[in-house]
Coordinates of C-alpha atoms and ligand atoms in Angstrom, one line a residue:
M165 CA 0.0 0.0 0.0
F166 CA 2.9 2.4 1.0
E167 CA 4.6 1.6 -2.5
K168 CA 1.4 2.3 -4.4
L169 CA 1.0 5.8 -2.4
K170 CA 4.7 6.7 -3.1
A171 CA 4.2 6.0 -6.9
R172 CA 0.8 7.9 -6.9
W173 CA 2.0 10.9 -5.1
K174 CA 5.4 10.6 -6.6
V175 CA 7.2 11.0 -3.2
N176 CA 9.9 9.2 -1.2
G177 CA 9.5 7.2 1.8
I178 CA 10.4 10.2 4.3
N179 CA 7.9 12.6 2.5
L180 CA 5.2 9.9 2.6
A181 CA 5.7 9.6 6.6
L182 CA 5.6 13.2 6.8
I183 CA 2.3 13.3 4.4
I184 CA 0.6 10.8 6.6
T185 CA 1.7 12.4 9.7
T186 CA 0.0 15.6 8.4
F187 CA -3.2 14.0 7.7
A188 CA -3.4 12.5 11.1
L189 CA -2.3 15.7 13.1
G190 CA -4.5 18.0 10.8
G191 CA -7.4 15.6 11.1
S192 CA -7.1 15.6 15.0
L193 CA -6.7 19.3 15.3
C194 CA -9.7 19.8 12.9
G195 CA -11.9 17.4 15.0
Y196 CA -10.8 19.3 18.3
A197 CA -11.3 22.8 16.8
G198 CA -14.8 21.9 15.4
R199 CA -15.9 20.8 19.0
R200 CA -14.5 23.7 20.8
L201 CA -16.3 25.8 18.4
L202 CA -19.5 24.1 18.6
L203 CA -19.3 24.5 22.6
L204 CA -19.4 28.3 21.9
T205 CA -23.1 27.9 20.3
G206 CA -24.3 26.2 23.3
L207 CA -26.2 23.5 21.4
D208 CA -26.7 20.0 22.8
K209 CA -25.7 17.2 21.1
G210 CA -28.3 16.2 18.5
I211 CA -29.3 16.4 15.0
A212 CA -28.3 20.1 14.7
W213 CA -25.3 19.7 16.4
F214 CA -24.1 16.9 14.4
I215 CA -25.0 18.7 11.0
L216 CA -23.0 21.8 12.0
Y217 CA -20.3 19.8 13.2
I218 CA -19.9 18.1 9.7
V219 CA -20.1 21.4 8.0
L220 CA -17.6 23.0 10.6
I221 CA -14.9 20.0 10.4
T222 CA -15.4 20.1 6.3
L223 CA -14.5 24.0 6.4
L224 CA -11.8 23.6 8.9
W225 CA -9.8 20.5 7.6
P226 CA -8.2 22.2 4.6
L227 CA -7.2 25.0 7.1
C228 CA -5.9 22.5 9.5
V229 CA -3.8 20.2 7.3
L230 CA -2.4 23.3 5.6
L231 CA -1.4 24.5 8.9
I232 CA 0.4 21.4 10.0
S233 CA 2.0 20.9 6.7
I234 CA 4.0 24.1 7.2
P235 CA 6.3 23.0 9.9
L236 CA 6.5 19.5 8.3
G237 CA 7.6 20.9 5.2
Q238 CA 4.6 19.6 3.1
F239 CA 2.7 22.8 2.5
A240 CA 3.4 22.6 -1.5
F241 CA 1.9 19.0 -1.6
F242 CA -1.2 19.8 0.5
R243 CA -1.9 22.9 -1.6
K244 CA -2.0 20.9 -4.7
Y245 CA -3.8 18.1 -2.8
I246 CA -6.6 20.4 -1.8
Q247 CA -6.8 22.4 -5.1
K248 CA -7.4 18.9 -6.8
I249 CA -10.2 18.1 -4.2
W250 CA -11.7 21.2 -4.7
K251 CA -11.7 20.8 -8.5
K252 CA -13.5 17.4 -8.3
I253 CA -16.0 18.7 -5.7
S254 CA -16.9 22.0 -7.7
G255 CA -16.8 20.0 -11.2
K256 CA -15.0 22.8 -12.5
K257 CA -13.2 21.8 -15.6
N258 CA -10.2 23.3 -17.2
N259 CA -11.6 24.5 -20.4
S260 CA -8.2 25.8 -21.8
P261 CA -6.3 23.9 -24.5
V262 CA -3.3 22.1 -23.5
H263 CA -0.2 24.2 -24.9
I264 CA 2.2 22.0 -27.2
V265 CA 5.4 23.4 -28.1
I266 CA 7.5 21.7 -31.0
F267 CA 11.1 21.7 -31.2
A268 CA 12.0 20.9 -34.9
S269 CA 15.0 21.9 -36.8
G270 CA 14.5 19.9 -40.1
A271 CA 11.9 19.9 -42.9
G272 CA 9.3 19.7 -40.4
S273 CA 7.1 17.0 -41.9
N274 CA 6.3 15.7 -38.6
A275 CA 5.5 19.0 -37.2
K276 CA 3.2 19.5 -40.0
K277 CA 1.0 16.3 -39.2
I278 CA 0.7 17.2 -35.6
I279 CA -0.4 20.8 -36.6
E280 CA -3.1 19.5 -39.1
Y281 CA -4.0 16.7 -36.5
F282 CA -4.9 19.5 -33.7
A283 CA -6.1 22.0 -36.0
G284 CA -9.6 23.1 -34.7
S285 CA -9.0 21.2 -31.5
A286 CA -10.7 22.5 -28.6
T287 CA -8.4 20.8 -26.1
V288 CA -5.0 20.9 -27.8
K289 CA -3.2 23.8 -29.4
V290 CA 0.1 24.1 -31.0
A291 CA 1.2 27.2 -29.4
L292 CA 4.7 27.6 -30.6
I293 CA 7.5 26.1 -32.9
V294 CA 11.2 26.2 -31.4
C295 CA 14.1 25.9 -33.9
N296 CA 17.7 26.1 -34.1
K297 CA 18.2 26.6 -37.7
P298 CA 17.8 29.6 -39.6
G299 CA 16.0 28.5 -43.0
A300 CA 14.9 25.2 -41.7
G301 CA 11.5 23.9 -43.5
V302 CA 9.8 23.7 -40.4
L303 CA 9.8 27.5 -40.2
S304 CA 7.7 27.5 -43.4
V305 CA 5.6 25.2 -42.0
A306 CA 4.9 27.3 -39.0
A307 CA 4.5 30.5 -41.1
Q308 CA 2.0 28.6 -43.4
N309 CA -0.1 27.6 -40.3
G310 CA 0.2 30.9 -38.5
I311 CA 2.2 29.4 -35.5
P312 CA 4.8 31.6 -33.8
T313 CA 8.4 30.7 -34.0
L314 CA 11.2 31.0 -31.7
L315 CA 14.6 30.7 -33.1
I316 CA 17.4 29.7 -30.3
E317 CA 20.8 30.0 -30.1
K318 CA 23.2 27.3 -28.5
E319 CA 24.9 28.9 -25.8
R320 CA 21.8 30.1 -24.0
F321 CA 19.9 26.9 -24.8
L322 CA 22.5 24.6 -23.7
H323 CA 24.3 26.6 -20.8
G324 CA 22.1 29.2 -19.9
D325 CA 18.4 29.3 -18.9
G326 CA 17.1 26.8 -21.6
Y327 CA 14.7 29.5 -22.9
L328 CA 12.6 28.7 -20.0
P329 CA 11.0 31.9 -19.5
E330 CA 9.8 31.9 -23.1
L331 CA 8.5 28.3 -22.7
K332 CA 6.5 29.6 -19.5
K333 CA 5.2 32.5 -21.6
Y334 CA 3.6 30.1 -23.9
H335 CA 2.1 27.9 -20.9
T336 CA 3.7 25.0 -22.5
G337 CA 1.7 21.7 -21.2
L338 CA 3.8 19.5 -23.5
V339 CA 7.1 19.8 -25.4
V340 CA 7.2 17.5 -28.5
L341 CA 10.7 17.1 -30.2
A342 CA 10.1 16.3 -34.0
G343 CA 13.6 16.3 -35.6
F344 CA 15.4 18.3 -33.1
L345 CA 19.0 17.4 -32.9
W346 CA 20.6 19.3 -29.5
K347 CA 20.5 17.6 -26.2
I348 CA 17.8 18.9 -24.0
P349 CA 19.5 20.8 -21.0
P350 CA 18.8 19.6 -17.4
A351 CA 17.1 23.0 -16.5
L352 CA 14.3 22.1 -19.1
V353 CA 14.2 18.2 -18.1
A354 CA 13.6 19.4 -14.6
A355 CA 11.1 22.1 -15.3
F356 CA 9.0 19.7 -17.4
P357 CA 9.0 16.1 -15.7
K358 CA 7.4 13.5 -18.1
K359 CA 6.3 16.4 -20.2
I360 CA 9.0 16.4 -22.9
I361 CA 8.8 13.7 -25.6
N362 CA 10.8 12.7 -28.6
I363 CA 10.5 10.5 -31.6
H364 CA 13.4 8.5 -33.0
P365 CA 13.7 6.8 -36.3
A366 CA 14.6 3.5 -34.9
L367 CA 13.6 0.9 -32.5
L368 CA 15.5 2.0 -29.5
P369 CA 17.5 1.1 -27.3
K370 CA 19.4 0.2 -30.6
Y371 CA 20.6 3.0 -33.0
G372 CA 20.2 5.9 -30.5
G373 CA 22.7 8.1 -29.0
K374 CA 24.7 11.1 -30.0
G375 CA 25.2 11.4 -33.7
M376 CA 22.2 9.0 -34.5
Y377 CA 19.9 10.9 -36.5
G378 CA 18.1 11.0 -39.9
N379 CA 19.8 8.8 -42.6
R380 CA 22.8 8.1 -40.2
V381 CA 20.3 5.8 -38.5
H382 CA 18.9 4.0 -41.4
E383 CA 22.5 3.6 -42.7
A384 CA 23.6 1.8 -39.5
V385 CA 20.5 -0.3 -39.8
I386 CA 21.0 -1.6 -43.2
A387 CA 24.7 -2.0 -42.6
A388 CA 23.8 -4.2 -39.7
Q389 CA 21.6 -6.2 -42.0
E390 CA 18.6 -5.9 -39.6
K391 CA 15.2 -7.5 -40.6
E392 CA 13.2 -4.6 -39.2
S393 CA 13.3 -1.1 -38.2
G394 CA 10.8 1.3 -36.8
I395 CA 10.0 4.2 -34.7
S396 CA 10.1 5.0 -30.8
I397 CA 8.5 7.7 -29.2
H398 CA 9.8 8.2 -25.5
Y399 CA 10.0 10.6 -22.5
V400 CA 13.3 12.8 -22.4
D401 CA 15.8 12.5 -19.9
E402 CA 19.3 14.0 -19.7
I403 CA 20.6 11.0 -21.7
Y404 CA 20.2 10.8 -25.7
D405 CA 17.6 8.9 -26.9
H406 CA 17.1 7.3 -23.2
G407 CA 14.0 8.0 -21.5
E408 CA 11.1 5.6 -21.1
T409 CA 9.5 4.5 -24.1
I410 CA 5.9 5.5 -24.7
F411 CA 5.5 3.7 -28.1
Q412 CA 7.1 1.7 -30.9
A413 CA 6.0 0.7 -34.2
S414 CA 8.2 -1.4 -36.9
C415 CA 8.5 -2.1 -40.5
P416 CA 10.2 -4.7 -42.4
L417 CA 13.6 -4.3 -43.8
E418 CA 13.6 -5.8 -47.5
P419 CA 16.3 -6.6 -49.7
G420 CA 17.3 -3.6 -51.9
D421 CA 16.2 -1.1 -49.3
T422 CA 18.3 1.9 -49.3
S423 CA 18.5 4.6 -46.5
E424 CA 16.2 6.9 -48.4
S425 CA 13.6 4.0 -48.9
L426 CA 13.8 3.2 -45.4
A427 CA 13.7 6.9 -44.4
Q428 CA 10.4 6.8 -46.3
K429 CA 8.8 4.0 -44.6
I430 CA 10.0 5.5 -41.2
H431 CA 8.1 8.8 -42.0
G432 CA 5.4 7.0 -42.9
L433 CA 5.2 5.4 -39.5
E434 CA 6.1 8.8 -37.8
H435 CA 3.2 10.5 -39.6
A436 CA 0.5 7.8 -38.8
H437 CA 1.4 7.5 -35.1
Y438 CA 3.0 10.5 -33.6
P439 CA -0.2 12.8 -33.3
G440 CA -2.2 9.9 -32.0
V441 CA 0.2 9.1 -29.4
I442 CA 0.6 12.7 -28.1
E443 CA -3.3 13.1 -28.2
S444 CA -3.5 9.7 -25.9
L445 CA -0.7 10.7 -23.7
L446 CA -2.4 14.2 -23.1
Q447 CA -5.6 12.5 -22.3
K448 CA -4.0 10.1 -19.8
Q449 CA -2.0 13.2 -18.2
N450 CA -5.3 14.9 -18.0
R451 CA -7.2 11.9 -16.2
S452 CA -4.2 11.6 -13.6
Ligands
GAR51 C1 12.3 12.1 -38.1 O1 12.5 11.1 -38.9 C2 12.7 11.9 -36.8 O2 12.6 10.6 -36.3 C3 14.0 12.4 -36.7 O3 14.4 13.5 -37.6 C4 13.4 13.3 -38.7 C5 12.7 14.6 -38.8 O4 12.1 14.8 -39.8 N1 14.8 12.4 -35.4 C6 15.9 12.2 -35.0 O5 16.8 11.3 -36.0 C7 16.5 12.5 -33.8 N2 17.2 11.6 -33.2 P1 11.0 15.8 -40.1 O6 11.5 17.2 -40.1 O7 10.4 15.8 -41.7 O8 9.8 15.8 -39.2

């Protein structure tokens, strides 16, 4: 049970112990304060007393746990926890769409498919295209679709703030790498946990890592006389092509396949699957 709670709340053992202690102390404080307040009303224990007690502890409980959470260092957790409960009770739905930011520096065929897939969606909006190559095809794709672009430079991206202020300004809910070759700096990985995904044109963990992109991957796959290749969609961590796999699809390698013909098959798979995988990922994140 404790392991389940740790995974659900994304906390370690010490934090879990502090959270449970906060629940216990906050609950006791709330019960005690509720009874003390009721004494002031002079009501005898009866149905009115009972109803008032329930109302009082419902109102007092968030205050009491928040109060106790401060000295136990769990305020941030409980603030979010109470906000979540409040959202559920009030039935308030967040109607604003999730903002996707696409990082791409190539032709932009994947970016185009993603933009087209979500065009007109009420729940998902492609808010920005980030690119590190002036003149890249993806910039024309963005212009044709009226999507703002941000051209980034290496030093600030890799060794500065990673353009985090700009990403925040666009209320980024998911970063989607689609042919982006620079490594994502630790500052961004930390700022968007499980909110940065990448597509790789091979079946990871094979044929990934630094320098493995585009045709280089396909040439390596053909040289190794593989029977199949495919695509991998995965979360991004601080190591190239390494984060947890979300989705893979494969295609056969036929005699006579060249890096160009294989690239075509791979692009076909990418276009067919990437937008849908993004959509189901966002739906899953929305439910959790
Ligand atoms: C895609 O095939 C993608 O998998 C690959 O770049 C291509 C971009 O094509 N990414 C990598 O190789 C990352 N290691 P596009 O610009 O036409 O979308």
